[in-house]
């Protein structure tokens, strides 16, 4: 749907011509690697966050330190790999879907030496960015590996480019979290090494930062998913079929109803999930001996809930 | 058939695959949805046992639905668009039910202990919602998405009947998997679920020739009629209390065949392995031993056949027992104790 290949259109219908081409379409390797690394980072930060939370709450067993260390090493390796893979994926997207890149970077007019926009409110009506804060020539450097490289602007694609605001901001959320992940994992690991591989000596703000990033991977993954899927609009199959041409005959009121039901159910389940995860992490110490307790928690209530968990 | 080309054969292959996956789905997820619905009649301890009995299976069971719908999309995209557009809301609600159920299944044991009852309620509600929606979808599908006052009533009836069928499957599953008080309860539950399910089967059997020209031709034209005529007769016998079905030992036929005609949806495996549970309070030990310890190849062991005969005979007696003054000839009963008429709170056919 992003970079369709291996098909032929007969009488307005798509037919598969070559399954290998369909699967191994031009963006497949980039998407695959990018997604796998995203999953790895999501998992690593889940491990990091929960173990840090356990240490903070004084319910950690000796396994928590090992899990935290594993997560940190895992993240420290995956984060730079992900940034590299993301860059390659971006170049691939520039080749096949230049309007998506233009929306991600907030570039309206085709420019040589395009600046990297750090902050802006893209305005679809005025076709320009408001409150722009940018680093000169950096976008061209990143995307063309040349400070004066040309980036095609959105105005080159009249009525065939995605809505700019969500793509622009989701991209910044994803990249921001990615860079944060790199910093947190590297600084965390460095600090851990300086502490003699002992998390009891790790500064509490650092552990709190770890805990705060428990679900960062999910946020980044979903933001990235929005970038690529909203960025494909207005097409459902890029360049070939518009989404509006294949919309369902189901009345829009039904679609609105089910969408709100799904949102409500998933929000409720999300709350329940986080609650259960928190409860599990705080009661997981049955059977294991606590390793880090002194000074880490105020109350001695750590074993109270033992036995409820079965 | 012999000269059929591959292109002509392919849709048949896929319709066969879809039929198989939906069939396996109804039978396999049917029992675990049924167990889920029956949990509202169980004590907290029994609920743990019930969940444990389906624990290793339910997730895989639901995958058959994914396979069925996936095949529909891949092989028959136009039908997929048509059917799922018509069934948009019930499908969405069914998914909500299945989502709630899946989440509750895990969270009930992993969350706080004092929230377990709440998750159990959600599990039960999710099971019911999913089953009701599937029943409604089946009803609408069979009746060709017709417009008019009678169609929603029909779909509504099926929406009740299918969960009952699931509950019956679930109850018989519990009879097989559990012991003691819960097993006794499961026998009672299965008896309660049976009549509405049979009513649903009759409705489906009647509706199908009504709606579908093809089926009507098959049903009411010789010689095909001879092959299918046993379906309404035996279904009628089973539900109307006539002893014919029990005596002939053909209780599997009505359900299986009615189902096949009705789109191969509802409970094909029901009677031989399931209906006997309705009648086998006495030899349920024997059944348990047989089902647990017999090696795979021993399906047709003489003992087992004998047991089936015994079961059907018992069924026959149950039907007879509705007629006042008619005595049960207990002596012929293979495993002894005639406990049927004394069962408390049993459903219509023991009164």
XYZ file of C-alpha atoms in Angstrom:
661
model
C 0.000 0.000 0.000
C 2.936 2.316 0.534
C 5.139 1.224 -2.341
C 2.922 -1.124 -4.368
C 4.725 -3.581 -6.641
C 4.185 -6.876 -8.416
C 0.600 -6.214 -9.429
C -1.260 -5.455 -12.620
C -4.554 -3.687 -13.084
C -7.014 -5.462 -15.367
C -10.414 -3.840 -15.913
C -9.919 -1.641 -12.888
C -9.155 -4.581 -10.623
C -5.850 -5.330 -8.980
C -4.382 -8.704 -9.734
C -1.289 -10.219 -8.186
C 1.401 -10.787 -10.759
C 4.396 -11.713 -8.659
C 4.037 -12.527 -4.995
C 7.732 -12.156 -4.270
C 7.666 -8.635 -5.713
C 4.558 -7.862 -3.667
C 6.162 -8.972 -0.429
C 9.639 -7.644 -1.151
C 8.404 -4.299 -2.439
C 10.833 -1.350 -2.456
C 10.146 -0.203 1.122
C 9.807 -3.664 2.686
C 13.361 -4.124 4.063
C 13.380 -0.650 5.619
C 9.964 -1.020 7.193
C 10.760 -4.482 8.459
C 14.029 -3.511 10.127
C 12.579 -0.266 11.480
C 9.627 -2.090 13.018
C 11.715 -4.898 14.499
C 14.038 -2.410 16.143
C 11.039 -0.428 17.372
C 9.712 -3.579 19.018
C 13.096 -4.277 20.538
C 13.274 -0.758 21.991
C 9.694 -0.929 23.245
C 10.492 -4.162 25.018
C 13.799 -2.884 26.381
C 12.183 0.206 27.889
C 9.359 -1.840 29.362
C 11.993 -3.932 31.141
C 13.946 -0.846 32.173
C 10.888 1.011 33.412
C 9.360 -1.782 35.439
C 12.628 -2.827 37.068
C 13.412 0.790 37.929
C 9.942 1.148 39.396
C 10.500 -1.973 41.504
C 13.807 -0.604 42.796
C 12.199 2.755 43.541
C 9.367 1.127 45.456
C 11.732 -1.140 47.360
C 10.134 -4.302 46.110
C 12.965 -5.316 43.849
C 14.474 -8.756 43.948
C 17.929 -9.487 42.632
C 16.329 -10.271 39.308
C 15.234 -6.627 38.940
C 18.832 -5.415 38.670
C 19.634 -8.025 36.073
C 16.541 -7.188 34.090
C 17.312 -3.482 34.273
C 20.888 -4.049 33.138
C 19.749 -6.294 30.292
C 17.223 -3.689 29.208
C 19.804 -0.906 29.288
C 22.336 -2.835 27.216
C 19.638 -3.903 24.804
C 18.391 -0.320 24.430
C 21.900 1.121 24.148
C 22.535 -1.182 21.187
C 19.125 -0.882 19.549
C 18.702 2.905 19.827
C 21.603 3.923 17.553
C 20.764 1.088 15.178
C 17.224 2.404 15.036
C 18.370 5.933 14.266
C 20.494 4.586 11.423
C 17.640 2.403 10.150
C 15.228 5.327 10.456
C 17.521 7.517 8.403
C 17.772 4.896 5.672
C 14.009 4.452 5.777
C 13.631 8.214 5.406
C 15.830 8.191 2.304
C 13.744 5.370 0.898
C 10.576 7.343 1.596
C 12.093 10.431 -0.039
C 12.647 8.368 -3.164
C 9.186 6.804 -3.324
C 6.900 9.164 -1.386
C 8.411 12.662 -1.489
C 5.187 14.347 -0.335
C 5.304 12.358 2.900
C 8.799 13.629 3.578
C 7.701 17.170 2.752
C 4.891 16.870 5.293
C 7.203 15.348 7.899
C 9.663 18.211 7.483
C 7.052 20.925 6.999
C 8.534 22.019 3.677
C 5.941 23.888 1.597
C 8.011 25.294 -1.254
C 10.668 23.286 -3.039
C 13.930 24.506 -1.572
C 17.643 24.025 -1.931
C 19.360 23.866 1.402
C 16.111 23.257 3.318
C 16.267 24.011 7.032
C 15.428 21.422 9.701
C 12.305 22.746 11.365
C 12.443 22.048 15.095
C 9.167 23.687 15.999
C 6.310 25.049 13.927
C 2.544 25.084 13.634
C 1.928 24.019 10.031
C -1.092 25.827 8.645
C -2.842 23.992 5.803
C -4.977 27.017 4.919
C -2.141 29.539 4.658
C 0.168 26.862 3.236
C 3.004 27.896 5.495
C 4.441 27.289 8.950
C 3.730 29.576 11.855
C 6.116 30.127 14.769
C 8.867 28.366 12.890
C 12.106 27.546 14.649
C 14.621 25.955 12.324
C 18.261 25.000 11.842
C 19.438 26.138 8.401
C 20.318 23.562 5.771
C 20.107 20.616 8.137
C 17.125 18.901 6.492
C 18.907 18.937 3.147
C 22.026 17.613 4.824
C 20.139 14.742 6.443
C 18.013 13.817 3.456
C 20.337 14.578 0.566
C 23.638 14.325 2.455
C 24.389 17.722 0.918
C 23.739 21.090 2.620
C 22.368 22.522 -0.620
C 20.366 19.479 -1.675
C 16.897 20.015 -3.032
C 13.809 18.991 -1.055
C 10.536 18.967 -2.919
C 7.869 21.057 -1.237
C 4.225 20.256 -0.590
C 3.106 22.766 -3.186
C 4.488 20.453 -5.861
C 1.697 18.014 -5.026
C -1.545 19.993 -5.179
C -4.406 18.074 -3.508
C -2.268 14.942 -3.342
C -0.341 15.466 -0.143
C -1.247 14.394 3.383
C -2.535 16.672 6.140
C 0.640 18.298 7.402
C 0.002 18.974 11.067
C -0.416 15.363 12.376
C 2.391 13.995 10.205
C 4.721 16.835 11.163
C 4.096 16.486 14.886
C 3.911 12.707 15.131
C 7.242 12.587 13.349
C 8.727 14.948 15.925
C 7.294 12.887 18.784
C 8.764 9.705 17.334
C 12.175 11.172 16.639
C 12.211 13.007 19.960
C 11.505 9.837 21.881
C 14.085 7.993 19.795
C 16.791 10.486 20.656
C 15.700 10.483 24.279
C 15.968 6.712 24.298
C 19.496 6.904 22.954
C 20.522 9.452 25.585
C 18.802 7.684 28.458
C 20.204 4.275 27.632
C 23.762 5.501 27.058
C 23.887 7.863 30.009
C 22.136 5.272 32.155
C 24.604 2.587 31.222
C 27.556 4.917 31.710
C 26.228 5.931 35.125
C 25.631 2.302 36.009
C 29.229 1.503 35.096
C 30.456 4.429 37.251
C 28.334 3.091 40.114
C 30.213 -0.204 39.994
C 27.253 -2.019 38.373
C 25.116 -1.445 41.449
C 21.699 0.089 41.032
C 21.448 0.862 44.733
C 23.900 3.700 44.044
C 22.061 4.953 40.996
C 20.640 8.448 41.618
C 16.904 8.329 42.209
C 16.073 10.940 39.554
C 17.752 8.660 37.030
C 15.599 5.728 38.169
C 12.541 7.958 38.040
C 13.423 8.885 34.486
C 13.704 5.188 33.657
C 10.308 4.527 35.209
C 8.781 7.475 33.362
C 9.920 5.966 30.083
C 8.257 2.588 30.645
C 5.732 3.101 27.857
C 7.860 5.404 25.692
C 8.337 2.673 23.114
C 4.612 2.355 22.538
C 4.167 6.088 22.174
C 7.002 6.276 19.650
C 5.756 3.255 17.720
C 2.218 4.607 17.476
C 3.487 8.050 16.513
C 5.608 6.460 13.789
C 2.663 4.460 12.598
C 0.625 7.651 12.325
C 3.425 9.275 10.356
C 3.553 6.519 7.793
C -0.206 5.902 7.512
C -1.449 9.485 7.650
C 1.532 10.359 5.478
C 0.214 8.013 2.802
C -3.042 9.952 2.522
C -4.993 10.838 0.453
C -4.181 7.475 -1.085
C -5.043 4.046 0.264
C -2.713 2.428 -2.271
C -0.055 5.015 -2.782
C -0.374 6.892 -6.054
C -3.052 4.521 -7.390
C -6.264 4.590 -5.353
C -7.602 7.367 -3.182
C -9.009 6.447 0.186
C -12.234 8.314 -0.577
C -12.830 6.091 -3.615
C -12.901 2.892 -1.619
C -14.697 4.063 1.507
C -17.174 1.559 2.899
C -20.901 1.777 2.230
C -21.470 1.478 5.963
C -23.215 4.647 7.191
C -20.842 7.111 8.753
C -22.927 7.146 11.939
C -22.217 3.422 12.396
C -18.528 3.970 11.811
C -18.516 6.842 14.302
C -20.350 4.688 16.825
C -17.994 1.726 16.581
C -14.964 3.988 16.580
C -16.079 5.613 19.816
C -16.870 2.194 21.306
C -13.416 0.936 20.408
C -11.778 4.062 21.797
C -13.714 3.747 25.049
C -12.956 0.029 25.391
C -9.290 0.447 24.598
C -8.872 3.402 26.944
C -10.514 1.434 29.745
C -8.359 -1.586 28.991
C -5.263 0.595 28.808
C -5.959 1.924 32.276
C -6.608 -1.607 33.506
C -3.438 -2.862 31.838
C -1.241 -0.217 33.399
C -2.929 -0.853 36.749
C -2.399 -4.596 36.555
C 1.189 -4.146 35.404
C 1.881 -1.822 38.323
C 0.251 -4.252 40.721
C 2.188 -7.187 39.297
C 5.485 -5.338 39.450
C 4.881 -4.388 43.050
C 3.862 -7.868 44.145
C 6.284 -9.904 42.118
C 8.681 -10.390 44.999
C 7.157 -13.510 46.435
C 9.739 -16.214 46.728
C 12.713 -14.007 45.971
C 14.832 -12.218 48.534
C 14.762 -8.432 48.371
C 18.130 -7.033 47.415
C 17.702 -3.306 47.405
C 15.431 -2.082 50.144
C 17.302 0.296 52.419
C 16.457 3.892 51.864
C 14.533 3.112 48.754
C 11.099 3.048 50.283
C 9.324 4.529 53.252
C 7.072 1.737 54.410
C 7.727 -1.871 55.283
C 4.615 -3.011 53.437
C 6.430 -4.795 50.701
C 5.437 -8.322 51.529
C 1.897 -7.612 52.548
C 0.252 -8.565 49.348
C 2.062 -11.834 49.082
C -0.291 -14.709 48.468
C -2.949 -12.697 46.769
C -1.073 -13.281 43.628
C -1.757 -16.691 42.255
C -16.472 -33.329 -11.786
C -13.674 -35.147 -13.535
C -13.386 -32.609 -16.315
C -13.449 -29.701 -13.862
C -10.613 -27.299 -14.441
C -8.400 -25.985 -11.703
C -9.997 -22.540 -11.959
C -13.395 -24.050 -11.357
C -12.122 -26.241 -8.588
C -10.392 -23.482 -6.661
C -13.548 -21.783 -5.330
C -14.816 -25.179 -4.204
C -11.582 -25.862 -2.373
C -11.768 -22.524 -0.655
C -15.418 -22.829 0.257
C -14.518 -26.207 1.713
C -11.668 -24.709 3.722
C -13.930 -21.923 4.951
C -16.581 -24.400 5.912
C -14.057 -26.446 7.841
C -12.638 -23.462 9.681
C -16.065 -22.096 10.607
C -17.200 -25.532 11.658
C -14.169 -26.030 13.854
C -14.619 -22.513 15.176
C -18.220 -23.068 16.210
C -17.448 -26.368 17.862
C -14.225 -25.341 19.546
C -14.808 -21.721 20.472
C -18.439 -22.632 21.073
C -17.593 -24.674 24.103
C -15.306 -22.104 25.643
C -17.760 -19.275 25.016
C -20.343 -21.576 26.566
C -18.175 -22.177 29.604
C -17.738 -18.407 29.863
C -21.485 -17.833 29.834
C -22.156 -20.598 32.327
C -19.783 -19.005 34.821
C -22.542 -16.738 36.048
C -24.188 -19.776 37.573
C -21.043 -20.976 39.308
C -19.359 -20.214 42.621
C -15.998 -18.398 42.609
C -14.109 -21.644 43.193
C -15.966 -23.354 40.400
C -15.186 -20.411 38.141
C -11.483 -21.041 38.646
C -11.945 -24.668 37.649
C -14.013 -23.696 34.642
C -11.484 -21.169 33.432
C -8.704 -23.678 34.003
C -10.551 -26.235 31.893
C -10.575 -23.934 28.858
C -7.333 -22.129 29.646
C -5.022 -23.962 27.265
C -7.492 -23.981 24.371
C -9.571 -20.837 24.065
C -7.003 -18.687 22.366
C -6.318 -21.239 19.682
C -10.044 -21.815 19.271
C -10.650 -18.180 18.425
C -7.967 -18.316 15.768
C -10.285 -20.420 13.616
C -12.529 -17.381 13.263
C -9.589 -15.332 12.047
C -8.782 -18.064 9.545
C -12.389 -18.227 8.340
C -12.737 -14.484 7.845
C -9.265 -14.314 6.322
C -10.212 -16.966 3.795
C -13.405 -15.076 3.041
C -11.396 -11.937 2.341
C -8.744 -13.636 0.243
C -10.881 -16.026 -1.742
C -14.206 -14.189 -1.981
C -13.459 -10.474 -1.587
C -16.809 -9.363 -2.973
C -18.738 -11.584 -0.599
C -16.504 -10.376 2.201
C -17.385 -6.773 1.426
C -21.071 -7.522 1.174
C -21.443 -9.755 4.209
C -19.308 -7.759 6.587
C -20.847 -4.448 5.496
C -24.279 -5.843 6.273
C -23.075 -7.240 9.583
C -20.959 -4.249 10.497
C -22.429 -3.425 13.896
C -22.849 -6.983 15.214
C -19.313 -7.790 14.048
C -17.945 -4.773 15.869
C -19.872 -5.671 19.007
C -18.736 -9.271 18.769
C -15.142 -8.081 18.612
C -15.726 -5.908 21.671
C -17.081 -8.978 23.445
C -14.094 -11.072 22.443
C -11.684 -8.293 23.430
C -13.248 -7.887 26.869
C -13.246 -11.621 27.323
C -9.621 -12.021 26.375
C -8.520 -9.204 28.640
C -10.626 -10.386 31.566
C -9.248 -13.885 31.146
C -5.749 -12.686 31.973
C -6.520 -9.860 34.344
C -8.794 -11.886 36.623
C -5.819 -13.773 38.001
C -3.117 -11.170 37.519
C -4.850 -8.141 38.953
C -5.790 -7.416 42.522
C -7.646 -10.259 44.178
C -10.567 -8.064 45.191
C -11.161 -7.154 41.562
C -11.428 -10.758 40.453
C -15.221 -10.847 40.690
C -15.402 -7.742 38.533
C -13.202 -9.308 35.863
C -15.285 -12.464 36.050
C -18.404 -10.425 35.348
C -16.662 -8.865 32.392
C -15.597 -12.298 31.178
C -19.172 -13.541 31.378
C -20.533 -10.408 29.720
C -17.946 -10.614 26.941
C -18.776 -14.266 26.291
C -22.473 -13.480 26.156
C -22.046 -10.456 23.926
C -19.862 -12.371 21.473
C -22.250 -15.333 21.350
C -25.348 -13.169 20.973
C -23.743 -11.222 18.152
C -22.681 -14.406 16.406
C -26.220 -15.729 16.707
C -27.622 -12.519 15.289
C -25.088 -12.609 12.449
C -25.977 -16.216 11.698
C -29.672 -15.370 11.710
C -29.219 -12.417 9.393
C -26.893 -14.365 7.133
C -29.199 -17.337 6.769
C -32.181 -15.130 6.033
C -30.271 -13.332 3.302
C -30.263 -9.967 5.108
C -33.958 -9.624 4.278
C -35.986 -6.533 5.084
C -39.286 -6.759 6.929
C -40.775 -7.208 10.356
C -40.235 -10.965 10.456
C -36.532 -10.984 9.691
C -35.320 -9.301 12.874
C -37.522 -11.625 14.899
C -35.934 -14.616 13.224
C -32.443 -13.239 13.743
C -33.344 -12.482 17.348
C -34.460 -16.071 17.884
C -31.205 -17.384 16.447
C -29.317 -14.846 18.540
C -30.755 -16.613 21.588
C -30.492 -20.126 20.211
C -26.821 -19.999 19.281
C -25.655 -18.971 22.772
C -27.812 -21.799 24.092
C -26.041 -24.179 21.754
C -22.720 -22.813 22.991
C -23.881 -23.193 26.574
C -24.812 -26.781 25.854
C -21.388 -27.424 24.358
C -19.776 -25.710 27.318
C -21.796 -27.730 29.793
C -20.950 -31.001 28.111
C -17.316 -29.928 28.014
C -17.503 -29.429 31.757
C -19.141 -32.813 32.190
C -16.146 -34.281 30.461
C -13.530 -32.203 32.232
C -14.763 -31.877 35.792
C -15.925 -33.976 38.675
C -18.271 -33.833 41.609
C -20.637 -30.988 42.257
C -19.594 -28.920 39.275
C -20.139 -31.888 36.999
C -23.619 -32.370 38.411
C -24.337 -28.723 37.820
C -23.030 -28.978 34.286
C -25.471 -31.788 33.582
C -28.310 -29.591 34.786
C -27.091 -26.689 32.674
C -26.904 -28.811 29.581
C -30.495 -29.852 30.039
C -31.636 -26.281 30.349
C -29.760 -25.236 27.226
C -31.013 -28.047 25.052
C -34.618 -27.087 24.227
C -33.971 -23.547 23.011
C -31.140 -24.826 20.901
C -33.418 -27.380 19.276
C -35.965 -24.649 18.610
C -33.236 -22.653 16.939
C -32.298 -25.619 14.798
C -35.894 -26.056 13.687
C -36.149 -22.393 12.843
C -33.006 -22.580 10.769
C -34.187 -25.733 9.033
C -37.470 -24.070 8.157
C -35.984 -20.778 7.129
C -33.352 -22.113 4.780
C -35.629 -23.607 2.103
C -37.887 -20.594 2.526
C -35.097 -18.225 1.668
C -32.950 -20.160 -0.731
C -34.201 -21.380 -4.055
C -31.356 -23.875 -4.307
C -32.115 -25.446 -0.991
C -35.830 -25.499 -1.739
C -35.213 -27.394 -4.948
C -33.003 -29.856 -3.171
C -35.435 -30.392 -0.385
C -38.645 -30.744 -2.338
C -37.568 -32.466 -5.530
C -37.132 -36.170 -6.011
C -34.794 -37.967 -5.754
C -32.748 -35.518 -3.700
C -35.662 -35.266 -1.327
C -35.178 -38.832 -0.189
C -31.691 -38.010 0.957
C -32.671 -34.987 2.973
C -36.126 -35.926 4.159
C -34.737 -37.470 7.308
C -33.497 -34.068 8.401
C -36.779 -32.378 9.307
C -38.241 -35.646 10.505
C -35.452 -36.468 12.882
C -35.102 -32.881 14.033
C -38.792 -32.862 14.708
C -38.563 -36.140 16.533
C -35.730 -34.993 18.729
C -37.457 -31.815 19.716
C -41.035 -33.011 19.842
C -40.329 -35.764 22.261
C -41.116 -38.604 19.915
C -38.985 -41.571 20.776
C -38.082 -42.325 17.182
C -34.782 -40.516 17.190
C -33.616 -42.105 20.384
C -34.605 -45.586 19.338
C -33.011 -45.413 15.964
C -29.845 -44.104 17.514
C -29.736 -41.396 14.896
C -29.735 -38.370 17.091
C -26.654 -37.101 15.413
C -28.378 -36.907 12.077
C -30.840 -34.104 12.658
C -28.372 -31.691 14.010
C -25.575 -32.511 11.680
C -27.755 -32.455 8.635
C -29.803 -29.453 9.596
C -26.568 -27.677 10.135
C -25.089 -28.697 6.878
C -28.126 -27.336 5.110
C -28.195 -24.233 7.225
C -24.722 -23.267 6.219
C -22.792 -25.747 8.303
C -22.682 -23.556 11.311
C -24.275 -24.944 14.395
C -22.953 -27.740 16.510
C -22.224 -30.543 14.157
C -20.658 -32.775 16.740
C -23.441 -32.289 19.157
C -25.418 -35.433 19.607
C -23.215 -38.447 19.639
C -20.664 -37.073 22.001
C -22.800 -34.448 23.638
C -26.393 -35.526 23.824
C -25.374 -38.652 25.548
C -24.238 -36.575 28.443
C -27.785 -35.435 28.837
C -28.738 -38.952 29.500
C -25.717 -40.436 31.139
C -25.762 -39.544 34.725
C -25.349 -43.241 35.450
C -22.515 -44.132 33.168
C -20.696 -40.884 33.098
C -17.878 -42.572 34.960
C -17.625 -45.016 32.147
C -17.659 -42.201 29.655
C -14.949 -40.370 31.480
C -12.779 -43.400 31.626
C -13.390 -44.073 27.996
C -12.711 -40.565 26.835
C -9.614 -40.176 28.914
C -7.940 -43.500 28.717
C -8.807 -44.955 25.402
C -6.040 -44.677 22.882
C -6.847 -42.830 19.704
C -7.307 -45.916 17.604
C -9.861 -47.416 19.909
C -12.690 -45.150 18.895
C -14.789 -47.999 17.640
C -14.099 -50.352 20.447
C -17.113 -52.569 21.147
C -17.448 -51.160 24.668
C -17.790 -47.743 23.267
C -20.415 -48.787 20.767
C -22.266 -50.530 23.532
C -22.082 -47.376 25.543
C -23.592 -45.408 22.724
C -26.405 -47.861 22.482
C -26.926 -47.494 26.185
C -26.925 -43.753 25.913
C -29.440 -43.688 23.159
C -31.563 -46.086 25.039
C -31.487 -43.722 27.950
C -32.479 -40.894 25.697
C -35.359 -43.005 24.551
C -36.400 -43.503 28.137
C -36.261 -39.803 28.747
C -38.640 -39.191 25.914
C -40.877 -41.929 27.168
C -40.873 -40.521 30.632
C -42.909 -37.565 29.519
C -45.854 -39.801 28.892
C -47.766 -40.328 32.127
C -48.094 -43.829 33.354
C -45.441 -45.296 31.177
C -42.879 -47.132 33.194
C -39.162 -47.192 32.546
C -37.828 -50.622 32.047
C -34.796 -50.124 34.130
C -33.505 -53.627 33.752
C -32.286 -53.027 30.251
C -30.190 -50.155 31.269
C -26.585 -51.186 31.009
C -25.037 -49.316 33.829
C -27.767 -49.590 36.321
C -29.098 -46.774 38.340
C -32.136 -45.066 36.878
C -31.850 -41.622 38.344
C -33.547 -39.543 35.758
C -36.979 -38.818 37.139
C -35.541 -37.870 40.501
C -33.232 -35.150 39.247
C -34.243 -31.903 40.866
C -35.025 -28.926 38.724
C -34.471 -30.680 35.477
C -36.008 -29.411 32.341
C -39.080 -30.398 30.481
C -38.289 -33.878 29.388
C -37.854 -35.308 32.842
C -40.999 -33.876 34.316
